[in-house]
mmCIF file of C-alpha atoms and ligand atoms in Angstrom:
data_model
loop_
_atom_site.group_PDB
_atom_site.id
_atom_site.type_symbol
_atom_site.label_atom_id
_atom_site.label_comp_id
_atom_site.label_asym_id
_atom_site.label_seq_id
_atom_site.Cartn_x
_atom_site.Cartn_y
_atom_site.Cartn_z
ATOM 1 C CA UNK A 1377 -52.592 29.176 -160.965
ATOM 2 C CA UNK A 1378 -52.824 25.594 -159.778
ATOM 3 C CA UNK A 1379 -54.823 23.139 -161.834
ATOM 4 C CA UNK A 1380 -56.161 19.727 -160.820
ATOM 5 C CA UNK A 1381 -57.324 17.391 -163.559
ATOM 6 C CA UNK A 1382 -59.838 14.611 -162.943
ATOM 7 C CA UNK A 1383 -59.745 11.648 -165.283
ATOM 8 C CA UNK A 1384 -62.512 9.107 -164.863
ATOM 9 C CA UNK A 1385 -65.129 7.002 -166.576
ATOM 10 C CA UNK A 1386 -68.692 8.365 -166.725
ATOM 11 C CA UNK A 1387 -70.454 8.288 -163.346
ATOM 12 C CA UNK A 1388 -67.212 7.673 -161.465
ATOM 13 C CA UNK A 1389 -67.794 10.786 -159.379
ATOM 14 C CA UNK A 1390 -65.985 13.631 -161.140
ATOM 15 C CA UNK A 1391 -68.796 16.111 -160.463
ATOM 16 C CA UNK A 1392 -69.228 15.193 -156.789
ATOM 17 C CA UNK A 1393 -65.511 15.269 -156.068
ATOM 18 C CA UNK A 1394 -65.118 18.556 -157.935
ATOM 19 C CA UNK A 1395 -67.835 20.164 -155.806
ATOM 20 C CA UNK A 1396 -66.099 18.933 -152.652
ATOM 21 C CA UNK A 1397 -62.776 20.441 -153.743
ATOM 22 C CA UNK A 1398 -64.468 23.635 -154.869
ATOM 23 C CA UNK A 1399 -66.208 24.150 -151.508
ATOM 24 C CA UNK A 1400 -63.390 23.089 -149.212
ATOM 25 C CA UNK A 1401 -60.292 24.221 -151.066
ATOM 26 C CA UNK A 1402 -61.604 27.164 -153.050
ATOM 27 C CA UNK A 1403 -60.830 25.859 -156.495
ATOM 28 C CA UNK A 1404 -63.094 26.903 -159.351
ATOM 29 C CA UNK A 1405 -64.864 23.899 -160.862
ATOM 30 C CA UNK A 1406 -64.895 23.883 -164.669
ATOM 31 C CA UNK A 1407 -66.982 21.073 -166.168
ATOM 32 C CA UNK A 1408 -66.976 20.866 -169.952
ATOM 33 C CA UNK A 1409 -70.069 18.623 -169.775
ATOM 34 C CA UNK A 1410 -71.950 21.385 -167.901
ATOM 35 C CA UNK A 1411 -70.720 24.065 -170.320
ATOM 36 C CA UNK A 1412 -71.827 21.989 -173.315
ATOM 37 C CA UNK A 1413 -75.242 21.193 -171.800
ATOM 38 C CA UNK A 1414 -75.681 24.941 -171.210
ATOM 39 C CA UNK A 1415 -75.035 25.599 -174.928
ATOM 40 C CA UNK A 1416 -77.699 23.009 -175.771
ATOM 41 C CA UNK A 1417 -80.160 24.512 -173.288
ATOM 42 C CA UNK A 1418 -79.645 27.988 -174.730
ATOM 43 C CA UNK A 1419 -79.973 26.575 -178.261
ATOM 44 C CA UNK A 1420 -76.860 28.438 -179.483
ATOM 45 C CA UNK A 1421 -75.162 27.662 -182.803
ATOM 46 C CA UNK A 1422 -72.733 25.398 -180.959
ATOM 47 C CA UNK A 1423 -75.598 23.896 -178.937
ATOM 48 C CA UNK A 1424 -77.461 22.869 -182.097
ATOM 49 C CA UNK A 1425 -74.357 21.266 -183.543
ATOM 50 C CA UNK A 1426 -73.397 19.235 -180.481
ATOM 51 C CA UNK A 1427 -76.843 18.100 -179.280
ATOM 52 C CA UNK A 1428 -76.834 14.828 -181.291
ATOM 53 C CA UNK A 1429 -73.296 14.012 -180.111
ATOM 54 C CA UNK A 1430 -74.214 14.440 -176.443
ATOM 55 C CA UNK A 1431 -77.336 12.336 -176.909
ATOM 56 C CA UNK A 1432 -75.294 9.540 -178.470
ATOM 57 C CA UNK A 1433 -72.451 9.732 -175.968
ATOM 58 C CA UNK A 1434 -69.834 10.632 -178.599
ATOM 59 C CA UNK A 1435 -67.083 13.167 -178.058
ATOM 60 C CA UNK A 1436 -67.517 16.746 -179.223
ATOM 61 C CA UNK A 1437 -64.737 17.996 -181.542
ATOM 62 C CA UNK A 1438 -61.581 19.484 -180.034
ATOM 63 C CA UNK A 1439 -62.118 22.902 -181.692
ATOM 64 C CA UNK A 1440 -65.491 23.420 -180.039
ATOM 65 C CA UNK A 1441 -64.141 22.165 -176.720
ATOM 66 C CA UNK A 1442 -61.251 24.627 -176.937
ATOM 67 C CA UNK A 1443 -63.607 27.530 -177.672
ATOM 68 C CA UNK A 1444 -66.103 26.699 -174.913
ATOM 69 C CA UNK A 1445 -63.433 25.887 -172.344
ATOM 70 C CA UNK A 1446 -61.236 28.925 -172.993
ATOM 71 C CA UNK A 1447 -64.180 31.305 -172.690
ATOM 72 C CA UNK A 1448 -64.785 30.018 -169.153
ATOM 73 C CA UNK A 1449 -61.108 29.698 -168.276
ATOM 74 C CA UNK A 1450 -60.367 33.335 -169.184
ATOM 75 C CA UNK A 1451 -62.934 34.463 -166.601
ATOM 76 C CA UNK A 1452 -61.107 32.892 -163.679
ATOM 77 C CA UNK A 1453 -58.036 33.848 -161.710
ATOM 78 C CA UNK A 1454 -58.330 31.287 -158.934
ATOM 79 C CA UNK A 1455 -57.013 27.740 -158.884
ATOM 80 C CA UNK A 1456 -59.076 25.417 -161.063
ATOM 81 C CA UNK A 1457 -60.327 21.859 -161.041
ATOM 82 C CA UNK A 1458 -61.049 20.411 -164.466
ATOM 83 C CA UNK A 1459 -63.901 17.939 -164.780
ATOM 84 C CA UNK A 1460 -64.280 16.365 -168.214
ATOM 85 C CA UNK A 1461 -61.272 17.899 -169.920
ATOM 86 C CA UNK A 1462 -58.898 16.696 -171.287
ATOM 87 C CA UNK A 1463 -60.551 13.748 -172.993
ATOM 88 C CA UNK A 1464 -58.141 13.457 -175.909
ATOM 89 C CA UNK A 1465 -54.411 13.873 -176.418
ATOM 90 C CA UNK A 1466 -55.038 17.054 -178.425
ATOM 91 C CA UNK A 1467 -56.943 18.554 -175.508
ATOM 92 C CA UNK A 1468 -54.132 17.618 -173.096
ATOM 93 C CA UNK A 1469 -51.645 19.438 -175.327
ATOM 94 C CA UNK A 1470 -53.954 22.436 -175.524
ATOM 95 C CA UNK A 1471 -53.994 22.602 -171.700
ATOM 96 C CA UNK A 1472 -50.200 22.405 -171.597
ATOM 97 C CA UNK A 1473 -49.994 25.551 -173.658
ATOM 98 C CA UNK A 1474 -52.467 27.589 -171.589
ATOM 99 C CA UNK A 1475 -51.404 30.530 -169.558
ATOM 100 C CA UNK A 1476 -53.436 33.126 -167.729
ATOM 101 C CA UNK A 1477 -52.778 36.744 -166.819
ATOM 102 C CA UNK A 1478 -50.978 35.887 -163.607
ATOM 103 C CA UNK A 1479 -48.514 33.457 -165.124
ATOM 104 C CA UNK A 1480 -48.525 29.879 -166.189
ATOM 105 C CA UNK A 1481 -51.062 27.271 -165.303
ATOM 106 C CA UNK A 1482 -49.414 24.549 -163.282
ATOM 107 C CA UNK A 1483 -50.978 21.091 -163.444
ATOM 108 C CA UNK A 1484 -50.295 19.986 -159.867
ATOM 109 C CA UNK A 1485 -52.323 16.758 -159.688
ATOM 110 C CA UNK A 1486 -54.083 14.411 -162.015
ATOM 111 C CA UNK A 1487 -56.631 12.394 -160.064
ATOM 112 C CA UNK A 1488 -57.771 9.157 -161.663
ATOM 113 C CA UNK A 1489 -61.093 8.077 -160.168
ATOM 114 C CA UNK A 1490 -61.490 4.354 -160.647
ATOM 115 C CA UNK A 1491 -64.833 2.587 -160.428
ATOM 116 C CA UNK A 1492 -66.267 -0.827 -161.353
ATOM 117 C CA UNK A 1493 -68.344 -0.710 -164.515
ATOM 118 C CA UNK A 1494 -71.369 -2.323 -162.807
ATOM 119 C CA UNK A 1495 -71.309 0.207 -159.976
ATOM 120 C CA UNK A 1496 -71.129 3.023 -162.530
ATOM 121 C CA UNK A 1497 -74.130 1.671 -164.473
ATOM 122 C CA UNK A 1498 -76.150 1.494 -161.280
ATOM 123 C CA UNK A 1499 -75.251 5.084 -160.424
ATOM 124 C CA UNK A 1500 -76.158 6.330 -163.901
ATOM 125 C CA UNK A 1501 -79.569 4.714 -163.684
ATOM 126 C CA UNK A 1502 -80.241 6.325 -160.297
ATOM 127 C CA UNK A 1503 -78.578 9.685 -160.810
ATOM 128 C CA UNK A 1504 -80.405 12.982 -160.392
ATOM 129 C CA UNK A 1505 -78.706 16.338 -160.932
ATOM 130 C CA UNK A 1506 -79.683 19.750 -159.615
ATOM 131 C CA UNK A 1507 -80.546 21.917 -162.614
ATOM 132 C CA UNK A 1508 -79.245 25.032 -160.842
ATOM 133 C CA UNK A 1509 -76.010 24.115 -159.067
ATOM 134 C CA UNK A 1510 -75.121 20.716 -160.524
ATOM 135 C CA UNK A 1511 -75.131 18.827 -157.197
ATOM 136 C CA UNK A 1512 -75.529 15.096 -157.671
ATOM 137 C CA UNK A 1513 -78.159 12.902 -155.910
ATOM 138 C CA UNK A 1514 -79.183 9.247 -155.942
ATOM 139 C CA UNK A 1515 -82.885 8.561 -156.624
ATOM 140 C CA UNK A 1516 -83.012 5.712 -154.166
ATOM 141 C CA UNK A 1517 -81.936 7.785 -151.157
ATOM 142 C CA UNK A 1518 -83.413 11.256 -151.617
ATOM 143 C CA UNK A 1519 -86.223 12.433 -149.353
ATOM 144 C CA UNK A 1520 -87.167 15.573 -151.282
ATOM 145 C CA UNK A 1521 -87.377 16.390 -154.988
ATOM 146 C CA UNK A 1522 -85.483 19.676 -154.535
ATOM 147 C CA UNK A 1523 -81.771 20.288 -154.085
ATOM 148 C CA UNK A 1524 -80.873 20.486 -150.394
ATOM 149 C CA UNK A 1525 -78.117 23.019 -151.159
ATOM 150 C CA UNK A 1526 -79.920 25.564 -153.349
ATOM 151 C CA UNK A 1527 -83.555 24.450 -153.692
ATOM 152 C CA UNK A 1528 -83.189 23.841 -157.462
ATOM 153 C CA UNK A 1529 -85.130 21.186 -159.394
ATOM 154 C CA UNK A 1530 -83.632 17.717 -159.646
ATOM 155 C CA UNK A 1531 -83.756 15.843 -162.942
ATOM 156 C CA UNK A 1532 -82.055 13.032 -164.865
ATOM 157 C CA UNK A 1533 -79.627 13.898 -167.619
ATOM 158 C CA UNK A 1534 -80.815 12.924 -171.127
ATOM 159 C CA UNK A 1535 -77.676 10.872 -171.672
ATOM 160 C CA UNK A 1536 -77.980 8.928 -168.404
ATOM 161 C CA UNK A 1537 -79.355 5.746 -169.947
ATOM 162 C CA UNK A 1538 -77.617 2.394 -169.898
ATOM 163 C CA UNK A 1539 -77.221 2.420 -173.684
ATOM 164 C CA UNK A 1540 -75.546 5.842 -173.816
ATOM 165 C CA UNK A 1541 -73.471 4.994 -170.773
ATOM 166 C CA UNK A 1542 -71.983 1.973 -172.575
ATOM 167 C CA UNK A 1543 -71.039 4.182 -175.525
ATOM 168 C CA UNK A 1544 -69.484 6.816 -173.225
ATOM 169 C CA UNK A 1545 -67.632 4.090 -171.320
ATOM 170 C CA UNK A 1546 -66.091 2.665 -174.520
ATOM 171 C CA UNK A 1547 -65.117 6.167 -175.638
ATOM 172 C CA UNK A 1548 -63.457 6.686 -172.254
ATOM 173 C CA UNK A 1549 -61.433 3.471 -172.554
ATOM 174 C CA UNK A 1550 -60.299 4.229 -176.095
ATOM 175 C CA UNK A 1551 -59.652 7.966 -176.033
ATOM 176 C CA UNK A 1552 -59.295 9.221 -172.469
ATOM 177 C CA UNK A 1553 -57.810 6.468 -170.319
ATOM 178 C CA UNK A 1554 -54.568 6.484 -172.364
ATOM 179 C CA UNK A 1555 -53.984 10.029 -171.033
ATOM 180 C CA UNK A 1556 -53.003 8.482 -167.695
ATOM 181 C CA UNK A 1557 -49.770 7.423 -169.398
ATOM 182 C CA UNK A 1558 -49.307 10.931 -170.757
ATOM 183 C CA UNK A 1559 -49.447 12.411 -167.234
ATOM 184 C CA UNK A 1560 -47.204 9.682 -165.755
ATOM 185 C CA UNK A 1561 -45.980 10.528 -162.235
ATOM 186 C CA UNK A 1562 -48.621 13.197 -161.662
ATOM 187 C CA UNK A 1563 -51.395 10.606 -161.548
ATOM 188 C CA UNK A 1564 -52.916 9.518 -158.244
ATOM 189 C CA UNK A 1565 -55.632 6.859 -158.334
ATOM 190 C CA UNK A 1566 -58.635 6.924 -155.996
ATOM 191 C CA UNK A 1567 -61.165 4.079 -155.855
ATOM 192 C CA UNK A 1568 -64.759 5.209 -155.672
ATOM 193 C CA UNK A 1569 -66.601 1.915 -155.288
ATOM 194 C CA UNK A 1570 -67.468 2.350 -151.635
ATOM 195 C CA UNK A 1571 -68.297 5.337 -149.478
ATOM 196 C CA UNK A 1572 -67.857 8.990 -150.347
ATOM 197 C CA UNK A 1573 -66.260 9.576 -146.931
ATOM 198 C CA UNK A 1574 -63.326 7.379 -147.983
ATOM 199 C CA UNK A 1575 -63.011 9.259 -151.227
ATOM 200 C CA UNK A 1576 -63.041 12.636 -149.481
ATOM 201 C CA UNK A 1577 -60.365 11.388 -147.091
ATOM 202 C CA UNK A 1578 -58.160 10.429 -150.037
ATOM 203 C CA UNK A 1579 -58.748 13.841 -151.617
ATOM 204 C CA UNK A 1580 -57.806 15.540 -148.318
ATOM 205 C CA UNK A 1581 -54.533 13.632 -148.261
ATOM 206 C CA UNK A 1582 -53.736 14.764 -151.785
ATOM 207 C CA UNK A 1583 -54.590 18.409 -151.105
ATOM 208 C CA UNK A 1584 -53.119 18.633 -147.616
ATOM 209 C CA UNK A 1585 -51.651 22.109 -147.221
ATOM 210 C CA UNK A 1586 -53.970 23.671 -149.796
ATOM 211 C CA UNK A 1587 -56.726 24.702 -147.365
HETATM 212 P P1 ADP B 1085 -69.659 11.900 -168.149
HETATM 213 O O1 ADP B 1085 -68.226 11.967 -167.750
HETATM 214 O O2 ADP B 1085 -70.570 11.363 -167.096
HETATM 215 O O3 ADP B 1085 -69.856 11.179 -169.467
HETATM 216 P P2 ADP B 1085 -69.728 14.801 -168.787
HETATM 217 O O4 ADP B 1085 -70.739 15.727 -168.228
HETATM 218 O O5 ADP B 1085 -68.299 15.024 -168.424
HETATM 219 O O6 ADP B 1085 -70.241 13.351 -168.403
HETATM 220 O O7 ADP B 1085 -69.821 14.840 -170.402
HETATM 221 C C1 ADP B 1085 -71.042 14.642 -171.056
HETATM 222 C C2 ADP B 1085 -70.823 14.608 -172.568
HETATM 223 O O8 ADP B 1085 -70.299 15.870 -173.021
HETATM 224 C C3 ADP B 1085 -69.804 13.578 -173.069
HETATM 225 O O9 ADP B 1085 -70.402 12.308 -173.274
HETATM 226 C C4 ADP B 1085 -69.361 14.212 -174.394
HETATM 227 O O10 ADP B 1085 -70.344 14.014 -175.389
HETATM 228 C C5 ADP B 1085 -69.339 15.682 -174.069
HETATM 229 N N1 ADP B 1085 -68.025 16.180 -173.563
HETATM 230 C C6 ADP B 1085 -67.772 16.678 -172.322
HETATM 231 N N2 ADP B 1085 -66.488 17.055 -172.200
HETATM 232 C C7 ADP B 1085 -65.901 16.791 -173.408
HETATM 233 C C8 ADP B 1085 -64.569 16.931 -173.912
HETATM 234 N N3 ADP B 1085 -63.577 17.430 -173.170
HETATM 235 N N4 ADP B 1085 -64.330 16.538 -175.191
HETATM 236 C C9 ADP B 1085 -65.316 16.051 -175.967
HETATM 237 N N5 ADP B 1085 -66.584 15.868 -175.559
HETATM 238 C C10 ADP B 1085 -66.888 16.237 -174.286
#
C-alpha cells in the first residue's frame, strides 16, 4: 500500500489537494480533522473530550489520534493520502510501524505545502466547507450556497477564526514543521500562494505514473 503524507500549515490546501489526488489517482483520503469533527458531531465519548481542544486550536492527544486513525485505516486496502497526520514525532513513529493485511505501508512521498501566513489567514476567513463531502469553497467566489459536487450544505468551520488560526499556526511551527527534517529526502515542497492549476500541475509531476 502506497501512502502519501501532506504536511502543511492550516489553510494551506491539504484538503483540496487530497481531494484532487483521491479523484484522479484513486487514493483514499484520510483526514484526521474530518474524523475528529465527526466524533464531535456524533457527541461520542471521544467527541466530548476533544471538542474544547478543537475549538482552541490545540492538538488532540496522540492516543486518541491513534485510535481514531487506525479505525479508519483498517477499513482500507487502497493507497492512502494522509491529511493532518502525522502532526507530532510520536505520530510519525506510529505510522512507521503500521502494516495492513496486504503487506507494509510504504510512505512514497511527503508533500510539504508552503503558503504565506497572510494568504492563509485570508483563506481561513473566507473558507466554506461542504458538510457532506468536505469540498472546500471560497465565500467571495461562490455563486450558490450548495456544493456543486454533491449538493450538500456549505458552512464555516467553528475553528476558522483568525484567533484560532493563529494558535493552530503556532502549533504547526512548533510541533509539525520539524517533521520535515524527520522525512528528509522524501519531502517535496509545493508553493500554494497562487493558482490551484499550478499546484495540480506540481502534484501531477510528483505522481506521474500512478494514474
Ligand atoms: P487545519 O490543518 O486547517 O488546522 P485539520 O482539519 O487538519 O485543520 O485539523 C483541525 C483540528 O483537529 C486541529 O487544529 C487539531 O485540534 C485537531 N487535529 C487534527 N489532526 C490531528 C492530529 N494528527 N493530531 C492532533 N490533533 C489533530
